[in-house]
Tab-separated table of C-alpha atoms in Angstrom:
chain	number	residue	atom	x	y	z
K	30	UNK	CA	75.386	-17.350	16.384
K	31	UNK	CA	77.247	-16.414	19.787
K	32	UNK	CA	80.242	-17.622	20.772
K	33	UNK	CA	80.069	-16.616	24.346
K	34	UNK	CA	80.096	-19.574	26.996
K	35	UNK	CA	76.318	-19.428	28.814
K	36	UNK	CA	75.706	-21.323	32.308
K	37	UNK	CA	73.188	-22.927	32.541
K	38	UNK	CA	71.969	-24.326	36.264
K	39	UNK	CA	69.938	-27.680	35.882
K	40	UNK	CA	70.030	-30.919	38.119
K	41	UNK	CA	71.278	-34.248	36.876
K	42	UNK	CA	67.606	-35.840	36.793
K	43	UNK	CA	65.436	-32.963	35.180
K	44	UNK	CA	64.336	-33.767	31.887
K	45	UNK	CA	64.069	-30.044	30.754
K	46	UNK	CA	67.575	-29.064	31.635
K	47	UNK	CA	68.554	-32.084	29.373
K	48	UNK	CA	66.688	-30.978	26.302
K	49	UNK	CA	68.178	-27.801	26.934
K	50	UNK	CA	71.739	-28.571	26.733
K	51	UNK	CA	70.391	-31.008	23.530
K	52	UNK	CA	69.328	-27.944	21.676
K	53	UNK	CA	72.314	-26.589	22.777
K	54	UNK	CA	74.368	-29.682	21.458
K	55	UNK	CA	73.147	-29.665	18.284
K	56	UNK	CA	72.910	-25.835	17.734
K	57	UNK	CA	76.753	-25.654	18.627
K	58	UNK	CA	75.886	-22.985	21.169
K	59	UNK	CA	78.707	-23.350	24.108
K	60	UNK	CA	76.890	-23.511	27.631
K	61	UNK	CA	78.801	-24.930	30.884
K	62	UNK	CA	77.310	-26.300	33.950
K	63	UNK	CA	78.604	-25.533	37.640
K	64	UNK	CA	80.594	-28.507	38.586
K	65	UNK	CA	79.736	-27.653	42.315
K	66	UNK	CA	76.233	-26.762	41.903
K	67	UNK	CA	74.248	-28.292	44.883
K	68	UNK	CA	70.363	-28.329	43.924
K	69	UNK	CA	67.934	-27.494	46.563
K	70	UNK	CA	71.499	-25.885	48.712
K	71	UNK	CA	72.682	-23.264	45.851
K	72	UNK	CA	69.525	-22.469	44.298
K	73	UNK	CA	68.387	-21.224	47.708
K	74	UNK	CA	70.979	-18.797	48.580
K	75	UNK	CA	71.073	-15.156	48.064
K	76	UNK	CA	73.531	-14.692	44.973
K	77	UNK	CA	71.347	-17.460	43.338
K	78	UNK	CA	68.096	-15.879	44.073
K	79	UNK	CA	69.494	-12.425	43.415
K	80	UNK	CA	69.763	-13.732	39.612
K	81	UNK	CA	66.431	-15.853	39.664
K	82	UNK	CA	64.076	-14.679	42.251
K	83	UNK	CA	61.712	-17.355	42.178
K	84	UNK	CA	64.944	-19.883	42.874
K	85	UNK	CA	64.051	-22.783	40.363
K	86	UNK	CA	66.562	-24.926	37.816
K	87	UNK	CA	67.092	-24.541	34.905
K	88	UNK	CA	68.207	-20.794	35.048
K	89	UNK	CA	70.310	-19.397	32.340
K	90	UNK	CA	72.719	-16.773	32.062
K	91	UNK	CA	74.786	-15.095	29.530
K	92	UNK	CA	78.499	-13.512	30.282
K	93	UNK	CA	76.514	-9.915	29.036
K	94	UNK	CA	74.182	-11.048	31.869
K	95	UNK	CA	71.024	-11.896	30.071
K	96	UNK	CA	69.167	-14.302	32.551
K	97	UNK	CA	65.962	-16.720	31.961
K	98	UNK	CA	64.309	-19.159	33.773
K	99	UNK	CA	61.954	-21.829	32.990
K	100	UNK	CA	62.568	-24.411	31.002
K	101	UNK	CA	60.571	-23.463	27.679
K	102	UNK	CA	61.812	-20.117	27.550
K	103	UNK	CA	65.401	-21.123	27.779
K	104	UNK	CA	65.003	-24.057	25.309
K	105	UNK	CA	63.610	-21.739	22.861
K	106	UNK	CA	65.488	-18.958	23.467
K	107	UNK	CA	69.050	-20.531	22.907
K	108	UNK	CA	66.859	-22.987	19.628
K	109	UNK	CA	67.324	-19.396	18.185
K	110	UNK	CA	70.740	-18.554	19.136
K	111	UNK	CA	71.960	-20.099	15.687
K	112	UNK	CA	68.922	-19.815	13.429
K	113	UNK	CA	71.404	-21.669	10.537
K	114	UNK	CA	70.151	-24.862	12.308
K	115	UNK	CA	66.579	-24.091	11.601
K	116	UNK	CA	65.543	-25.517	15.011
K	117	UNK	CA	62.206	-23.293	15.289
K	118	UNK	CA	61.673	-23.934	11.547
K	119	UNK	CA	61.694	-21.520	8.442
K	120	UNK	CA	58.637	-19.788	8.063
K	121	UNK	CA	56.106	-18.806	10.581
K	122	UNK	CA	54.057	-22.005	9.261
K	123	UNK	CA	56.802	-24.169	9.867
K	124	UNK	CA	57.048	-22.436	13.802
K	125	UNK	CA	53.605	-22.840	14.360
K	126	UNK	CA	53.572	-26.408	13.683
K	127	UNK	CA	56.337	-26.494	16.220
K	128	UNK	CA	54.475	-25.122	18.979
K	129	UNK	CA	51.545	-27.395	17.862
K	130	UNK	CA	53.018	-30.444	18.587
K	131	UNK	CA	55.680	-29.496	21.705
K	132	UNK	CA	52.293	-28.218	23.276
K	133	UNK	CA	50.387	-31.645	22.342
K	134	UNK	CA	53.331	-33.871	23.917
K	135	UNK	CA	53.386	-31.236	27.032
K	136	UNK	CA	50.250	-30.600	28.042
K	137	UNK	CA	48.920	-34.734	27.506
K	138	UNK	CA	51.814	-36.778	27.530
K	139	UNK	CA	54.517	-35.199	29.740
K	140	UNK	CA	51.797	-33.992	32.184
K	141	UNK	CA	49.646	-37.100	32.758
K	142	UNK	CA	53.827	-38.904	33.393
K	143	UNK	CA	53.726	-36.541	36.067
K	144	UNK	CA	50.465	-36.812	37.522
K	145	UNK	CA	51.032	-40.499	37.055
K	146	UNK	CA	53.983	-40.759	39.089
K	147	UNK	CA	52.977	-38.572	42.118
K	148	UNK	CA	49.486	-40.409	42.348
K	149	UNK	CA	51.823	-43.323	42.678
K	150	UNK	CA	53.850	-41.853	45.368
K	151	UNK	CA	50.836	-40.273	47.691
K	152	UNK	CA	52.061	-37.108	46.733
K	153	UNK	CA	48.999	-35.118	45.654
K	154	UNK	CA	46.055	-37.767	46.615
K	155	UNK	CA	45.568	-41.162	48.214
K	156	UNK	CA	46.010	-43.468	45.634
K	157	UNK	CA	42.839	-43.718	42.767
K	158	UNK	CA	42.607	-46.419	40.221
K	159	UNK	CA	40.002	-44.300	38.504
K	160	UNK	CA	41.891	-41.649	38.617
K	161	UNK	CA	45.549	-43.386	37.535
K	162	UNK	CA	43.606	-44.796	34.757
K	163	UNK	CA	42.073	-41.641	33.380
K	164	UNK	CA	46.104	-40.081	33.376
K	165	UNK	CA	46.970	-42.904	31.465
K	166	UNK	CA	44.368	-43.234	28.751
K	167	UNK	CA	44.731	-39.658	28.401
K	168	UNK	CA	48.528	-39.957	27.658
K	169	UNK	CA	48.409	-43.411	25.425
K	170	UNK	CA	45.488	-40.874	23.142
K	171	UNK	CA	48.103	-38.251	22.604
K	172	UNK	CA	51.200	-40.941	21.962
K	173	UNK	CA	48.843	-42.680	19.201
K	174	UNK	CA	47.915	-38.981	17.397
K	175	UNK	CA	52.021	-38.627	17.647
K	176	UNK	CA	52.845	-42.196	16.440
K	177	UNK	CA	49.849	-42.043	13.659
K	178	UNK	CA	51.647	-38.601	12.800
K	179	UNK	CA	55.400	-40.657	12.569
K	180	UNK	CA	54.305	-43.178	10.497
K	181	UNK	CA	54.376	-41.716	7.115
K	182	UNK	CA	57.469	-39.312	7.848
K	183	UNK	CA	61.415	-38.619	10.049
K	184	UNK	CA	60.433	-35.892	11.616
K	185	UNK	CA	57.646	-33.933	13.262
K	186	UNK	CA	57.598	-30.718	11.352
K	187	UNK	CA	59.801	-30.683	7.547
K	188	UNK	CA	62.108	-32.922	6.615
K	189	UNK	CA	65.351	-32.434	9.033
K	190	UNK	CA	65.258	-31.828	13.167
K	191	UNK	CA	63.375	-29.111	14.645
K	192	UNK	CA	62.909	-28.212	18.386
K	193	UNK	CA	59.833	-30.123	18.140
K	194	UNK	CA	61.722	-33.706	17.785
K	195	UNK	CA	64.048	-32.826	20.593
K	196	UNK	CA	61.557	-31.307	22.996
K	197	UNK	CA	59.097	-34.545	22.454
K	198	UNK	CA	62.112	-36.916	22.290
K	199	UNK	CA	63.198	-35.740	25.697
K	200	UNK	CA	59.813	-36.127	27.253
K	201	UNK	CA	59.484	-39.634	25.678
K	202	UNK	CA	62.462	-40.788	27.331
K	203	UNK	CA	60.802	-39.234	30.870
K	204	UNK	CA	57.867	-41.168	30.045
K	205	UNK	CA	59.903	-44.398	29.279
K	206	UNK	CA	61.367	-44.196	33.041
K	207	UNK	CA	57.281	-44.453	34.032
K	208	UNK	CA	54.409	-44.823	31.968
K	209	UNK	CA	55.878	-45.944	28.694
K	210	UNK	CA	56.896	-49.325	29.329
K	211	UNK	CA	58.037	-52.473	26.584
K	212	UNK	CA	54.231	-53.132	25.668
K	213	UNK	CA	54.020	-49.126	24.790
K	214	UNK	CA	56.960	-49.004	22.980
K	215	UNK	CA	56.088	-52.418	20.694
K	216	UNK	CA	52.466	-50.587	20.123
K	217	UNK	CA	53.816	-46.842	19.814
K	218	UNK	CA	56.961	-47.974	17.359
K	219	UNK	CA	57.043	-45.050	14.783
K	220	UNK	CA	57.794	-43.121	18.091
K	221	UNK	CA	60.237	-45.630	19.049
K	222	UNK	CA	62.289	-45.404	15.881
K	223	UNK	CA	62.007	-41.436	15.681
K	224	UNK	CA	63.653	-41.294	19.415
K	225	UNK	CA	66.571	-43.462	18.121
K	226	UNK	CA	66.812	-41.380	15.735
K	227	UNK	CA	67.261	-38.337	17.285
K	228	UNK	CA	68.863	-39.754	20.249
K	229	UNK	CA	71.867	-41.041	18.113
K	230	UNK	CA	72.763	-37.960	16.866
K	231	UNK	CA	76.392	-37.669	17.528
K	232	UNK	CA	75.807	-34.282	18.908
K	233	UNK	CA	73.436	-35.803	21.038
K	234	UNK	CA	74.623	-38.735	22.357
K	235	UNK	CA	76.198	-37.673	25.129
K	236	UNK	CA	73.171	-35.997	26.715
K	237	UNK	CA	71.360	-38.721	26.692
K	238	UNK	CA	73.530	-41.707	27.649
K	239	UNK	CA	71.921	-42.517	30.697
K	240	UNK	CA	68.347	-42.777	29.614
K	241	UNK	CA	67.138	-46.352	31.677
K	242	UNK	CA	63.541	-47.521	29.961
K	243	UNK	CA	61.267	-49.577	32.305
K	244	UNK	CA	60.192	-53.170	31.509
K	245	UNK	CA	56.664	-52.409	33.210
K	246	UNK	CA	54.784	-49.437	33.776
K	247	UNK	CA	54.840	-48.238	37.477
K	248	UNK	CA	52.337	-49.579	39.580
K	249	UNK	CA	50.938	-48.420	43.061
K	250	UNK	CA	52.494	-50.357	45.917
K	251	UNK	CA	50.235	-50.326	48.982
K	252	UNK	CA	52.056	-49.950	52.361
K	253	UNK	CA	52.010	-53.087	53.726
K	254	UNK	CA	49.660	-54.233	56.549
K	255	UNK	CA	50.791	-54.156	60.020
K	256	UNK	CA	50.840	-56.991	61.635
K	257	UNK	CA	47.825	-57.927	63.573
K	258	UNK	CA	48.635	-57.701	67.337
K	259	UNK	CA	45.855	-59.723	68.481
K	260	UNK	CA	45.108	-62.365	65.814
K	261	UNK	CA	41.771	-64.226	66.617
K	262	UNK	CA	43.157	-68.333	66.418
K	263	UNK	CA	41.219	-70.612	64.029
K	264	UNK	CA	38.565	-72.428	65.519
K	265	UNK	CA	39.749	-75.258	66.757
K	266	UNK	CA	37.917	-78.596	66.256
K	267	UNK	CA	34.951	-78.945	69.251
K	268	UNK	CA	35.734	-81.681	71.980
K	269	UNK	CA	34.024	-82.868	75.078
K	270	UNK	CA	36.111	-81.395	77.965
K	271	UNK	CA	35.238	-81.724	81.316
K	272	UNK	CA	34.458	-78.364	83.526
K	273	UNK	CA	37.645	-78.650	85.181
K	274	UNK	CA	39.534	-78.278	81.705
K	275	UNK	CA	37.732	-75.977	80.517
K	276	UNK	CA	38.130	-73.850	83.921
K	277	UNK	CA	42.350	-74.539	83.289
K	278	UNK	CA	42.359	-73.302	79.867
K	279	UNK	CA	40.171	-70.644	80.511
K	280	UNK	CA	42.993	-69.006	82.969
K	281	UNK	CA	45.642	-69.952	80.742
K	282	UNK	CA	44.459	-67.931	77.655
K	283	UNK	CA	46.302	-64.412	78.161
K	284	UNK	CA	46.681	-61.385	75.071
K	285	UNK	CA	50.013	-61.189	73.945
K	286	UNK	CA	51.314	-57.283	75.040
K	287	UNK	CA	50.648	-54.512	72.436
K	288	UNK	CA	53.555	-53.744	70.721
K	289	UNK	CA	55.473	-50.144	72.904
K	290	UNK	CA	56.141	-47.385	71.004
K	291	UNK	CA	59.880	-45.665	72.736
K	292	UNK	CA	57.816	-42.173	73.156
K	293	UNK	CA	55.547	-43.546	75.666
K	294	UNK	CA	58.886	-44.476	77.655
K	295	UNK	CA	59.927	-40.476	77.623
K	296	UNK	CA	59.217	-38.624	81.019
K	297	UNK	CA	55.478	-37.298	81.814
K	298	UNK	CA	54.796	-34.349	80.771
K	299	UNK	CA	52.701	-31.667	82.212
K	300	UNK	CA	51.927	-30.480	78.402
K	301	UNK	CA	48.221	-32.418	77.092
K	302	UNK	CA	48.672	-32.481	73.462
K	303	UNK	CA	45.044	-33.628	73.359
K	304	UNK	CA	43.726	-30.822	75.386
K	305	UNK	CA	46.008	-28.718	72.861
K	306	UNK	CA	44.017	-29.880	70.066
K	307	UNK	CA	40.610	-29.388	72.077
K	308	UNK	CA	41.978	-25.878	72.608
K	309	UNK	CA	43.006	-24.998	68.901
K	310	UNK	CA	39.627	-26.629	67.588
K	311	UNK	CA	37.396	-24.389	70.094
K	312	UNK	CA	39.342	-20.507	70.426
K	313	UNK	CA	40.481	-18.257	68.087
K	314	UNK	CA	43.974	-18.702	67.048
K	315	UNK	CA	45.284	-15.212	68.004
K	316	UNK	CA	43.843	-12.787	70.612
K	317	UNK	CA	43.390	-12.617	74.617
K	318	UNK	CA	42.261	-15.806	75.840
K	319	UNK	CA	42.898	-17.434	72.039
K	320	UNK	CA	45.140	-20.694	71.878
K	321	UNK	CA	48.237	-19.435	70.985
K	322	UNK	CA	47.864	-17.895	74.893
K	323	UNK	CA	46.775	-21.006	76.079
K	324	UNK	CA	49.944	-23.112	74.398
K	325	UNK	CA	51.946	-20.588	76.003
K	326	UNK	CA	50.608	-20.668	79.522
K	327	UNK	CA	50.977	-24.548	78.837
K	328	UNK	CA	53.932	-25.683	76.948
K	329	UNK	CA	56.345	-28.049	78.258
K	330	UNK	CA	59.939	-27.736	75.940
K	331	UNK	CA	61.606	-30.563	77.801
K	332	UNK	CA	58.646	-32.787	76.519
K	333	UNK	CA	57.912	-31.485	73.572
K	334	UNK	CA	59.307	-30.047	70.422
K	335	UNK	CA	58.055	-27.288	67.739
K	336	UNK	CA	59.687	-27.425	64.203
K	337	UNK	CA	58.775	-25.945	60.609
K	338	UNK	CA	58.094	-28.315	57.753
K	339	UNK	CA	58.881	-27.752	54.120
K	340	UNK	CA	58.374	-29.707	51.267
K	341	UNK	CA	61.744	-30.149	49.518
K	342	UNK	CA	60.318	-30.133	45.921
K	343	UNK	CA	58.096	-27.571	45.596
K	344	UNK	CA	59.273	-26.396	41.819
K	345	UNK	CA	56.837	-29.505	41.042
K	346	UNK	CA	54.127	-27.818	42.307
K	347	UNK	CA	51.115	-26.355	40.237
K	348	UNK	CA	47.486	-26.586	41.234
K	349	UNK	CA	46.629	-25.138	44.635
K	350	UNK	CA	44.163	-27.793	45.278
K	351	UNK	CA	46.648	-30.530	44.394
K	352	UNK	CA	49.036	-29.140	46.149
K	353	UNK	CA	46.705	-28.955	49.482
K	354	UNK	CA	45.670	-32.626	48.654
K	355	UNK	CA	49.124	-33.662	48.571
K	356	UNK	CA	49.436	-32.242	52.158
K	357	UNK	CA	45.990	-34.330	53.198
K	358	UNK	CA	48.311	-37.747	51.549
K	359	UNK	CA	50.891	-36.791	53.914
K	360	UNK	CA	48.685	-36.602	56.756
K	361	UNK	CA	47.252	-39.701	56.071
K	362	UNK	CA	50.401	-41.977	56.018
K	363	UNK	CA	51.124	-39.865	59.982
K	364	UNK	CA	48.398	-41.257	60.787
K	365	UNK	CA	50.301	-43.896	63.347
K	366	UNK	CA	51.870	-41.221	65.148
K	367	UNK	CA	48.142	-39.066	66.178
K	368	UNK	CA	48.828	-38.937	69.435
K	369	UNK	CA	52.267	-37.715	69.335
K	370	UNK	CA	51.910	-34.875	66.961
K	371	UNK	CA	49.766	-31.926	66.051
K	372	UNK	CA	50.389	-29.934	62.963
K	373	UNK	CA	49.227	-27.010	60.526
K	374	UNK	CA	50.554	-26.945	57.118
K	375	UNK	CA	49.540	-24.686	54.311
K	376	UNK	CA	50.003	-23.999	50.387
K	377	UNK	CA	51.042	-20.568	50.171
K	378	UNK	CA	51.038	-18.752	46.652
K	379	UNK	CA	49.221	-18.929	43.558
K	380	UNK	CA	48.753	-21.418	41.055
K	381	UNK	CA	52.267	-22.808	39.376
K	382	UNK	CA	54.160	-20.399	41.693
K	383	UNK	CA	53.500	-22.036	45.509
K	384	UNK	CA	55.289	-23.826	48.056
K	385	UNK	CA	54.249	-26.441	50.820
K	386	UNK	CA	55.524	-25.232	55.008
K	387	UNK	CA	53.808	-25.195	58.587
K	388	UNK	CA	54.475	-26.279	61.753
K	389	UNK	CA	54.419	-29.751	64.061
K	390	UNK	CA	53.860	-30.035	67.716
K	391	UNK	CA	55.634	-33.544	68.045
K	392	UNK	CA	56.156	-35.543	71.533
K	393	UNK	CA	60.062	-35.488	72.583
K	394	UNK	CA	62.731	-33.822	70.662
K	395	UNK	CA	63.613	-36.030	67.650
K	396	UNK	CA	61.554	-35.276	64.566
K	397	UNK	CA	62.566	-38.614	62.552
K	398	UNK	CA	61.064	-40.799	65.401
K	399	UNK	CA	57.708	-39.167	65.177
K	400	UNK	CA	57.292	-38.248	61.238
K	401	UNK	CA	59.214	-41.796	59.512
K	402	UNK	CA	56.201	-43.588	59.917
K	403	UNK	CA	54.989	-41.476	56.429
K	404	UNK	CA	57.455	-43.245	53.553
K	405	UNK	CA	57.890	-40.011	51.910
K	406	UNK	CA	58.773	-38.169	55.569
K	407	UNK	CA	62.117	-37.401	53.948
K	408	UNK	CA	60.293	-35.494	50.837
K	409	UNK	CA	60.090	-32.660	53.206
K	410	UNK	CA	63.167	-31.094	55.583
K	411	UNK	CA	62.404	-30.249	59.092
K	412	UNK	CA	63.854	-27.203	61.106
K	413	UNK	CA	63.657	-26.879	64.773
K	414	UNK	CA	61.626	-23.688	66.073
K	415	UNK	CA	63.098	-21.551	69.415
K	416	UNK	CA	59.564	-19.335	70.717
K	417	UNK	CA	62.326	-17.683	72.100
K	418	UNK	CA	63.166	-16.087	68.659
K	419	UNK	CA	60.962	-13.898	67.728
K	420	UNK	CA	61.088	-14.959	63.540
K	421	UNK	CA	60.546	-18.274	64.507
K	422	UNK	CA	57.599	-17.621	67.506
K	423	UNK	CA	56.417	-15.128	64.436
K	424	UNK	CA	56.671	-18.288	62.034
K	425	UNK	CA	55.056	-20.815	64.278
K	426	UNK	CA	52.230	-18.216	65.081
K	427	UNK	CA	51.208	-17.230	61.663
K	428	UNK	CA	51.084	-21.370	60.493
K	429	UNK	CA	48.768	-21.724	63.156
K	430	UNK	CA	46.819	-18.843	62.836
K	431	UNK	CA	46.792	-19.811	58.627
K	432	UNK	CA	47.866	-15.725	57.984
K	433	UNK	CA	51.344	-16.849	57.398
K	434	UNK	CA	53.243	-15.276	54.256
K	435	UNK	CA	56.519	-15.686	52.809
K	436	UNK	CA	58.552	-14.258	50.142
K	437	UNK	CA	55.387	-12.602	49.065
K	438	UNK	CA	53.322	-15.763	48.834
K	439	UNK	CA	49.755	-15.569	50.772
K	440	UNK	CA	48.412	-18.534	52.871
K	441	UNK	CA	45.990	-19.860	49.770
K	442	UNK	CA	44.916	-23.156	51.480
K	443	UNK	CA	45.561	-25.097	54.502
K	444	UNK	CA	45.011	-28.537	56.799
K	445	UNK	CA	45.532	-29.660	60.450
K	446	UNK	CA	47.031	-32.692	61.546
K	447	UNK	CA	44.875	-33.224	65.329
């Protein structure tokens, strides 16, 4: 057992930085958290990245400077930092039995929570009943093998806790902020009584005060209708008029005025994003005579504005397709604000290690008023582009021309917003 203090970088609502400072808890192993720690500021700068390249929480570190990432690896690394506990079990049986059941709970019920909650929130497709429903038969099949399992013993694996009861514990409690609502937990009860039980351990109690259990499972909300502009009035009940009625009414029916968005009040512009589009759909991107020369010749900066777009959580990222559909969702819910805004967004990487950025052509100089008609606008952050720096002209030129690479990730898949 070590004595040494670890750090351990995790933010306050990640579920696998809390098992990890459980396992810590009840292991005894000292580990301390940065009090100033900033997630999606710190874990992008240099000195962070310098210790964890790939720049994703939780990250570990030992004062000999032994570093992990990923949230497994750390949990099981510091489950063995005190093998007195017996939290990986005490015979290779006993730790295969362990990874037999974390992997059960990870891969079909902590997964399908997730897939579950982004479907919810647009983030990977336009909502799917089908589909919803398929994530959460799938999960309620693996919760009744692990309540079946429950009901004739404490634990998952032997007869005291094992970094199986924590690690599922900790993803039931996820699932109880989602999916695993008060009808679940009266059905699923043997898994209901064995997270009390572990949850109450007085080592443990402290990590997971805060866990908040929904009533109801999350539904989809649809976005709600806008108001029709032009309602047709109820047929009103026939009476004999005479023509010169008739005539009188007939000039005295008017539309009421379409509703004005404040970016058709800006100034004209000489810049046609439509012609833009025509321009980008029909040339080559790069080249003489491509559209990138034709934006140049064309582009109107008093007008018109050019920023880079990054999605702010892209740790949650796995499939490439999903991650390109997610993009497609976010198009979808722009879809009021066409005719101010052109844009080319790709998934760069490979699967489980990618990230979401491109670049908008948006009417005036304010992001927010174009992009905030999409509710999860603010799941992305938005940086303005100069052409007149070359890293951003580089930038802007290389989302366009779908060749762009960062940090040693490839363009893997892409869409356009026209």
């Amino acid at each position: 057992m070590t004595s040494m203090t670890s750090t351990l970088w995790t933010a306050s609502h990640q579920f696998s930085g809390r098992t990890a400072r459980a396992v810590a808890a009840l292991g005894g192993i000292p580990i301390q958290q940065p009090a100033d720690y900033e997630h999606f500021v710190d874990n992008k700068k240099p000195e962070f990245l310098s210790k964890f390249p790939h720049g994703k929480v939780p990250a570990f570190e030992q004062p000999d400077g032994f570093k992990l990432f990923e949230g497994t690896a750390i949990i099981r690394y510091v489950a063995g930092l005190n093998p007195n506990v017996g939290l990986l079990g005490k015979n290779p049986r006993e730790a295969a039995l362990i990874d037999q059941w974390m992997h059960l709970s990870e891969l079909e019920v902590d997964a399908n929570t997730h897939l579950s909650f982004l479907l919810l929130n647009g983030s990977i497709t336009p909502y799917n009943k089908s589909i919803h429903n398929t994530f959460i038969e799938r999960q309620r099949r693996a919760l009744r093998t692990l309540n079946d399992h429950l009901s004739t013993r404490t634990f998952f694996v032997g007869e005291r806790i094992t970094l199986a009861d924590i690690y599922i514990a900790s993803q039931i409690c996820r699932a109880a902020t989602i999916t695993f609502d008060a009808a679940a937990r009266t059905e699923f009860y043997h898994l209901i009584r064995h997270l009390e039980t572990i949850i109450n351990q007085p080592q443990l109690k402290d990590v997971f005060q805060s866990i908040k259990f929904v009533e109801e499972a999350l539904q989809y909300v649809p976005p709600p209708k806008e108001k029709e502009l032009n309602p047709v009035p109820p047929k009103a009940e026939k009476k004999r008029k005479d023509k010169e009625a008739e005539k009188e009414e007939k000039f005295d029916v008017s539309p009421e005025p379409k509703a004005k968005n404040a970016l058709d009040d800006l100034p004209k512009s000489p810049f046609n994003l439509e012609d833009w589009k025509r321009q980008y759909s029909n040339r080559d991107t790069r080249g003489p005579g491509g559209s990138l020369e034709w934006f140049y010749n064309n582009f109107d900066p008093q007008g018109f504005s050019l920023w880079r777009v990054d999605f702010k959580y892209n740790e949650e990222l796995t499939q490439i397709f999903m991650s390109s559909n997610q993009i497609g969702g976010f198009f979808n819910r722009l879809e009021a604000s066409r005719k101010y805004l052109f844009g080319s967004v790709g998934v760069l990487g490979v699967t489980n290690n990618c990230a979401v950025t491109g670049a908008l052509i948006l009417r005036g100089l304010d992001v927010r008023s174009v992009v905030e008609v999409a509710p999860d606008w603010e799941s992305y952050s938005y940086k303005k582009l100069d052409i007149s720096n070359e890293e951003d002209r580089a930038f802007f030129e290389a989302a366009l021309a779908w060749d762009l690479e960062i940090d040693g990730k490839k363009w893997a898949d892409g869409k356009n917003f026209k």
